[in-house]
C-alpha cells in the first residue's frame, strides 16, 4: 500500500512539477562566467574570494563534505595559507590511548568541518529546513552556475497578492519562489583581502565560481586533455582516411 | 575430422607450433583476414564493430570503477565523488563509463536502424537478428542497473518506478516486486544485487555477442543492395578493406565520444542525480535516461498500468518476430519505394516518442504519446505485412559486382576484382 501511495504521490508530483517549474522558475540569465565556455578556466582571484564568502557566510549552515582543506591548494593558496585556514577549525579525532575522542585543530587531510553534526541538528537550527551540502550543488541544478548566481541576488519583494509563508523568503529564481534561506549576502558583508569591492553581485559571482570549482575541480585539466585528444584524433583521422583511400584506390565500390 | 595436428599454413615456427595445436591463427585469418565481405558496404556497416569496441570500453572502465566503488546506500554516492576527486584520473574513467553508456545506445540504435533499412533481419539472418535483440534487452537491463549505482535521486526514484512495473503482473506482482527489492522498498539489498548483476550482465552480453558474430559468419553480412554475393567478384577480403574502413569510422566515433567526455560530460545526464538519494523526497519529474525515453513514452501512453507494461515490453518483443512480419522478399529499402517512406516516418515517430517521453504525462502530451505508440506498432503489425503483398519493388540488380562496376563491366574482366582480392593473401 505504502508503495502504491508513494507512486501515486510520485505521479501527481510528476504531473505538477514541470508545470510548476515552467510557470514560476524562469531560466536564469547568463552570468557570463569565465569558466562557462568550452575552453573556459576558473579565475583564481574569484576562487579565493569565493572561498572567503563560503567560509565567512555560507559555512554557518551549509556543509561541503566532499572537500578537504588540502583541495584549497588547487585554488592558488600556498600550503602555509591552507594550513593556517585549516587550523582555525577544531575537528574531532580519536579515540586516543585512553579511549577518549578529542578535539584538535584541522589539518590539510581533514574534510571541511561541517556546521552541524547531522541533518536533524541542521533542521532544528534552521526552522525545519535542511541547508543542502554544497559540494556538487552546481552540478545538481539545471544550468547550475547561472542559477545559483541568480538565486543569491534574487531576493525581491513578493508581487502583490503573494503570501510568503512564515519563516520563508521570496526569491525570483527559486522554483516555487518561497525559499527558507534568507537573503544572506550584504554589501561589504566580507572584506576582500585583494581590495575588490564586496558588492552583493561580486560576492555572488565569487562564491558561485568557488562552488563551480568545488563541483568540478577537474574541469580545467579535463578541457586541456580534451583539446589534446581531439587534436590527436584529427591527425590520426587524417592518416587513417588517407590509408583507407590508398587501400581502396584500385577497387571500384 | 581426423585426430591430429592441424595443418597450419603459417611459417613462423612459434605461431605454427601454437596453430597446429590450437588453430586460433587459422581461425582469425579465416574470419577476419580473408573473410569474404560484400564489396559495397557503406559507413552504416561500421556500427557493429563500433558496438564491439564500446562494449570493451565499458567493461574496461567498469572494472576499474568497481575497484573504488562502494555498493552501500550510506557510501555509494560519496564513493563516486571520491572517484571523481581523489582517484587518479577517476573523473576520466567515470565520465568515459557514464557517457560510454550513451554512446553505446547511439551506436546500437544506428546499428538496429541499419538492419531495419537494409532488411538485415530477413532470411537467412533471422537468428542473427534475434540474438541482436537479446543483446539489446541485456544492454537495457545493464544500463538501468548501472544508473542506480551512484545512488542519486534519479537512481533511487528510477529504480522505484521501474521495479514497480512488475507489480502490474496479476496475482503475484506484488510479491515479485518485494522479491526483486530484497525488502519492502528500494534499499541496500536492492543496491547490492543491482551492483552484482551490473557486473555480471556485461559478460553475458559478451557471450551473446560471440553467438551474434558466429551466426554472422555463417550467413555472411547483408549489404546495401540486400542481394547475396554470387561469387568472388562480389566480395572483398575483410582485411585490409574493412579493417581500414572500420578504422575510419572508429576515429570519428572516438571524436564524438571524446567531445562528450571532455567538454559536456553531464549534458546527457540529469542534474538530480547529483543529489544524494532521499526516499522521503520525490523529484518533481522522474525521467529515465534519454535512451529509454521512447519506451517510457509507450509505457505512459496507456492509462492502464498492466496494459502500459505489456505494450512497453511488447515494443521490443515485436522485434523478435519482425523477420516473419515483413512478408516482402526484397531486403533493401532501396528497392522498396513505399516501405522506405513508411520506415522514415516510423523513424521520425521514434524521435517523437523520445521527445514526449521526457514530457509530463498530461494534457496533449498523452494524446501525442498514444498516437505515436499506435504508429510504432502499426509499422510492424500492419504496414510491413501488407506491403509485402501490395508493394511493387524496383528491379533488383543482377549482382553486387554488376551494380557496382556498371552494366558495361564484364565480370572477371576489367578491374579484375578477383586479383585485387588476392592481394592481401600475397602479403601474408
PDB file of C-alpha atoms in Angstrom, chain A residues 1-4 6-7 9-10 13-19 38-39 65-68 70-71 111 119 123 135-136 139-143 213-219 221-227 229-230 233-234 236-238 240-241 243-245 247-248 250-253, chain B residues 39-40 43 74 77-78 81-82 84-86 89 91-92 94-95 157 160-161 164 174 181 184-185 236 240-242 244-245 247-248 251 254-255 258-259 261-266 270-272 274-275 282-286 296 300 305 360-362 404-406 415 420 423:
ATOM      1  CA  UNK A   1       0.000   0.000   0.000  1.00  0.00           C
ATOM      2  CA  UNK A   2       2.744   2.369   1.006  1.00  0.00           C
ATOM      3  CA  UNK A   3       4.387   1.741  -2.303  1.00  0.00           C
ATOM      4  CA  UNK A   4       1.241   2.463  -4.230  1.00  0.00           C
ATOM      5  CA  UNK A   6       4.241   6.795  -2.817  1.00  0.00           C
ATOM      6  CA  UNK A   7       3.848   6.021  -6.504  1.00  0.00           C
ATOM      7  CA  UNK A   9       2.397  10.811  -4.959  1.00  0.00           C
ATOM      8  CA  UNK A  10       5.242  10.498  -7.404  1.00  0.00           C
ATOM      9  CA  UNK A  13       4.251  15.393  -8.451  1.00  0.00           C
ATOM     10  CA  UNK A  14       5.398  14.238 -11.828  1.00  0.00           C
ATOM     11  CA  UNK A  15       2.389  15.908 -13.344  1.00  0.00           C
ATOM     12  CA  UNK A  16       2.612  19.040 -11.241  1.00  0.00           C
ATOM     13  CA  UNK A  17       6.374  19.519 -11.097  1.00  0.00           C
ATOM     14  CA  UNK A  18       7.226  20.671 -14.588  1.00  0.00           C
ATOM     15  CA  UNK A  19       4.176  22.910 -14.765  1.00  0.00           C
ATOM     16  CA  UNK A  38      34.062  25.226 -23.862  1.00  0.00           C
ATOM     17  CA  UNK A  39      37.619  26.347 -23.117  1.00  0.00           C
ATOM     18  CA  UNK A  65      31.542  17.250   2.892  1.00  0.00           C
ATOM     19  CA  UNK A  66      33.332  16.165  -0.286  1.00  0.00           C
ATOM     20  CA  UNK A  67      36.089  18.751   0.102  1.00  0.00           C
ATOM     21  CA  UNK A  68      39.231  18.587   2.207  1.00  0.00           C
ATOM     22  CA  UNK A  70      44.160  20.189   1.020  1.00  0.00           C
ATOM     23  CA  UNK A  71      41.919  20.824  -2.018  1.00  0.00           C
ATOM     24  CA  UNK A 111      37.441  17.251   5.379  1.00  0.00           C
ATOM     25  CA  UNK A 119      20.651  16.515   9.362  1.00  0.00           C
ATOM     26  CA  UNK A 123      16.937  21.260  10.591  1.00  0.00           C
ATOM     27  CA  UNK A 135      29.953  20.132  -2.710  1.00  0.00           C
ATOM     28  CA  UNK A 136      28.267  19.382  -6.049  1.00  0.00           C
ATOM     29  CA  UNK A 139      26.079  20.038 -10.986  1.00  0.00           C
ATOM     30  CA  UNK A 140      22.885  19.244  -9.081  1.00  0.00           C
ATOM     31  CA  UNK A 141      20.818  22.116 -10.501  1.00  0.00           C
ATOM     32  CA  UNK A 142      19.881  22.755 -14.127  1.00  0.00           C
ATOM     33  CA  UNK A 143      22.182  25.472 -15.507  1.00  0.00           C
ATOM     34  CA  UNK A 213      35.156  24.668  -8.995  1.00  0.00           C
ATOM     35  CA  UNK A 214      34.175  22.563  -5.958  1.00  0.00           C
ATOM     36  CA  UNK A 215      31.667  20.613  -8.087  1.00  0.00           C
ATOM     37  CA  UNK A 216      34.121  20.096 -10.960  1.00  0.00           C
ATOM     38  CA  UNK A 217      37.683  20.505  -9.692  1.00  0.00           C
ATOM     39  CA  UNK A 218      38.881  18.536 -12.728  1.00  0.00           C
ATOM     40  CA  UNK A 219      37.304  20.983 -15.218  1.00  0.00           C
ATOM     41  CA  UNK A 221      42.517  19.543 -16.658  1.00  0.00           C
ATOM     42  CA  UNK A 222      39.600  17.862 -18.442  1.00  0.00           C
ATOM     43  CA  UNK A 223      39.276  20.569 -21.077  1.00  0.00           C
ATOM     44  CA  UNK A 224      43.039  20.736 -21.627  1.00  0.00           C
ATOM     45  CA  UNK A 225      43.156  16.982 -22.130  1.00  0.00           C
ATOM     46  CA  UNK A 226      40.098  17.208 -24.397  1.00  0.00           C
ATOM     47  CA  UNK A 227      41.873  19.607 -26.725  1.00  0.00           C
ATOM     48  CA  UNK A 229      42.768  14.249 -27.513  1.00  0.00           C
ATOM     49  CA  UNK A 230      40.795  15.941 -30.293  1.00  0.00           C
ATOM     50  CA  UNK A 233      42.215  12.262 -33.245  1.00  0.00           C
ATOM     51  CA  UNK A 234      42.161  14.837 -36.043  1.00  0.00           C
ATOM     52  CA  UNK A 236      45.008  10.162 -36.679  1.00  0.00           C
ATOM     53  CA  UNK A 237      41.768  10.559 -38.618  1.00  0.00           C
ATOM     54  CA  UNK A 238      43.615  12.200 -41.499  1.00  0.00           C
ATOM     55  CA  UNK A 240      43.625   6.661 -41.342  1.00  0.00           C
ATOM     56  CA  UNK A 241      41.456   8.214 -44.016  1.00  0.00           C
ATOM     57  CA  UNK A 243      45.351   4.980 -45.738  1.00  0.00           C
ATOM     58  CA  UNK A 244      41.787   3.956 -46.462  1.00  0.00           C
ATOM     59  CA  UNK A 245      41.863   5.869 -49.782  1.00  0.00           C
ATOM     60  CA  UNK A 247      43.881   0.680 -49.822  1.00  0.00           C
ATOM     61  CA  UNK A 248      40.665   1.190 -51.763  1.00  0.00           C
ATOM     62  CA  UNK A 250      42.287   0.219 -57.103  1.00  0.00           C
ATOM     63  CA  UNK A 251      38.903  -1.216 -56.137  1.00  0.00           C
ATOM     64  CA  UNK A 252      35.648   0.014 -57.594  1.00  0.00           C
ATOM     65  CA  UNK A 253      32.997   0.100 -54.955  1.00  0.00           C
TER      66      UNK A 253
ATOM     67  CA  UNK B  39      32.358  -5.056 -51.621  1.00  0.00           C
ATOM     68  CA  UNK B  40      29.629  -2.426 -51.420  1.00  0.00           C
ATOM     69  CA  UNK B  43      29.584   3.528 -43.479  1.00  0.00           C
ATOM     70  CA  UNK B  74      25.354   5.078   3.003  1.00  0.00           C
ATOM     71  CA  UNK B  77      27.228   8.496  -3.521  1.00  0.00           C
ATOM     72  CA  UNK B  78      30.362   9.537  -1.635  1.00  0.00           C
ATOM     73  CA  UNK B  81      32.545  11.546  -5.605  1.00  0.00           C
ATOM     74  CA  UNK B  82      35.788  10.087  -4.267  1.00  0.00           C
ATOM     75  CA  UNK B  84      35.771  11.959  -9.242  1.00  0.00           C
ATOM     76  CA  UNK B  85      38.150  13.784  -6.889  1.00  0.00           C
ATOM     77  CA  UNK B  86      40.779  11.556  -5.341  1.00  0.00           C
ATOM     78  CA  UNK B  89      42.088  10.079 -13.444  1.00  0.00           C
ATOM     79  CA  UNK B  91      36.925  11.550 -13.291  1.00  0.00           C
ATOM     80  CA  UNK B  92      38.093  10.396 -16.707  1.00  0.00           C
ATOM     81  CA  UNK B  94      33.841   7.591 -14.690  1.00  0.00           C
ATOM     82  CA  UNK B  95      32.921  10.093 -17.403  1.00  0.00           C
ATOM     83  CA  UNK B 157      13.375   7.005  -7.958  1.00  0.00           C
ATOM     84  CA  UNK B 160      11.473   2.582  -7.648  1.00  0.00           C
ATOM     85  CA  UNK B 161       9.351   3.344 -10.701  1.00  0.00           C
ATOM     86  CA  UNK B 164       7.224  -1.231  -9.503  1.00  0.00           C
ATOM     87  CA  UNK B 174       3.400  -7.506  -5.500  1.00  0.00           C
ATOM     88  CA  UNK B 181      13.875  -5.433  -3.906  1.00  0.00           C
ATOM     89  CA  UNK B 184       9.870  -3.602   1.266  1.00  0.00           C
ATOM     90  CA  UNK B 185      11.335  -0.732  -0.716  1.00  0.00           C
ATOM     91  CA  UNK B 236      36.486  -8.345 -50.845  1.00  0.00           C
ATOM     92  CA  UNK B 240      42.545  -4.816 -45.238  1.00  0.00           C
ATOM     93  CA  UNK B 241      39.432  -3.372 -46.922  1.00  0.00           C
ATOM     94  CA  UNK B 242      37.062  -3.372 -43.991  1.00  0.00           C
ATOM     95  CA  UNK B 244      40.680   0.136 -42.595  1.00  0.00           C
ATOM     96  CA  UNK B 245      37.136   1.299 -43.349  1.00  0.00           C
ATOM     97  CA  UNK B 247      39.101   2.314 -38.530  1.00  0.00           C
ATOM     98  CA  UNK B 248      37.888   5.481 -40.252  1.00  0.00           C
ATOM     99  CA  UNK B 251      38.222   7.591 -35.239  1.00  0.00           C
ATOM    100  CA  UNK B 254      36.121   8.438 -30.750  1.00  0.00           C
ATOM    101  CA  UNK B 255      35.959  12.115 -31.684  1.00  0.00           C
ATOM    102  CA  UNK B 258      35.807  12.494 -26.606  1.00  0.00           C
ATOM    103  CA  UNK B 259      33.838  15.672 -27.195  1.00  0.00           C
ATOM    104  CA  UNK B 261      33.536  13.215 -22.177  1.00  0.00           C
ATOM    105  CA  UNK B 262      35.851  16.218 -22.127  1.00  0.00           C
ATOM    106  CA  UNK B 263      33.539  19.125 -22.892  1.00  0.00           C
ATOM    107  CA  UNK B 264      29.988  18.232 -21.875  1.00  0.00           C
ATOM    108  CA  UNK B 265      30.213  15.158 -19.647  1.00  0.00           C
ATOM    109  CA  UNK B 266      26.923  15.812 -17.834  1.00  0.00           C
ATOM    110  CA  UNK B 270      20.119  14.586 -15.171  1.00  0.00           C
ATOM    111  CA  UNK B 271      21.187  17.184 -12.543  1.00  0.00           C
ATOM    112  CA  UNK B 272      19.036  15.466  -9.908  1.00  0.00           C
ATOM    113  CA  UNK B 274      23.981  14.738  -8.163  1.00  0.00           C
ATOM    114  CA  UNK B 275      21.562  14.980  -5.231  1.00  0.00           C
ATOM    115  CA  UNK B 282      10.362  12.659  -4.651  1.00  0.00           C
ATOM    116  CA  UNK B 283      11.913  14.621  -7.540  1.00  0.00           C
ATOM    117  CA  UNK B 284       9.482  16.926  -9.312  1.00  0.00           C
ATOM    118  CA  UNK B 285       9.864  14.993 -12.544  1.00  0.00           C
ATOM    119  CA  UNK B 286      11.130  11.404 -12.688  1.00  0.00           C
ATOM    120  CA  UNK B 296       8.912   5.125 -21.279  1.00  0.00           C
ATOM    121  CA  UNK B 300       2.807   6.015 -20.028  1.00  0.00           C
ATOM    122  CA  UNK B 305      -0.732   0.069 -15.730  1.00  0.00           C
ATOM    123  CA  UNK B 360       4.948  15.170 -18.235  1.00  0.00           C
ATOM    124  CA  UNK B 361       2.204  12.592 -18.839  1.00  0.00           C
ATOM    125  CA  UNK B 362      -0.612  15.118 -19.011  1.00  0.00           C
ATOM    126  CA  UNK B 404      28.997  -1.504 -58.504  1.00  0.00           C
ATOM    127  CA  UNK B 405      31.028  -1.777 -61.684  1.00  0.00           C
ATOM    128  CA  UNK B 406      28.267  -0.665 -64.029  1.00  0.00           C
ATOM    129  CA  UNK B 415      39.463  -4.149 -62.826  1.00  0.00           C
ATOM    130  CA  UNK B 420      42.504  -7.382 -56.142  1.00  0.00           C
ATOM    131  CA  UNK B 423      46.492  -9.104 -52.845  1.00  0.00           C
TER     132      UNK B 423
END
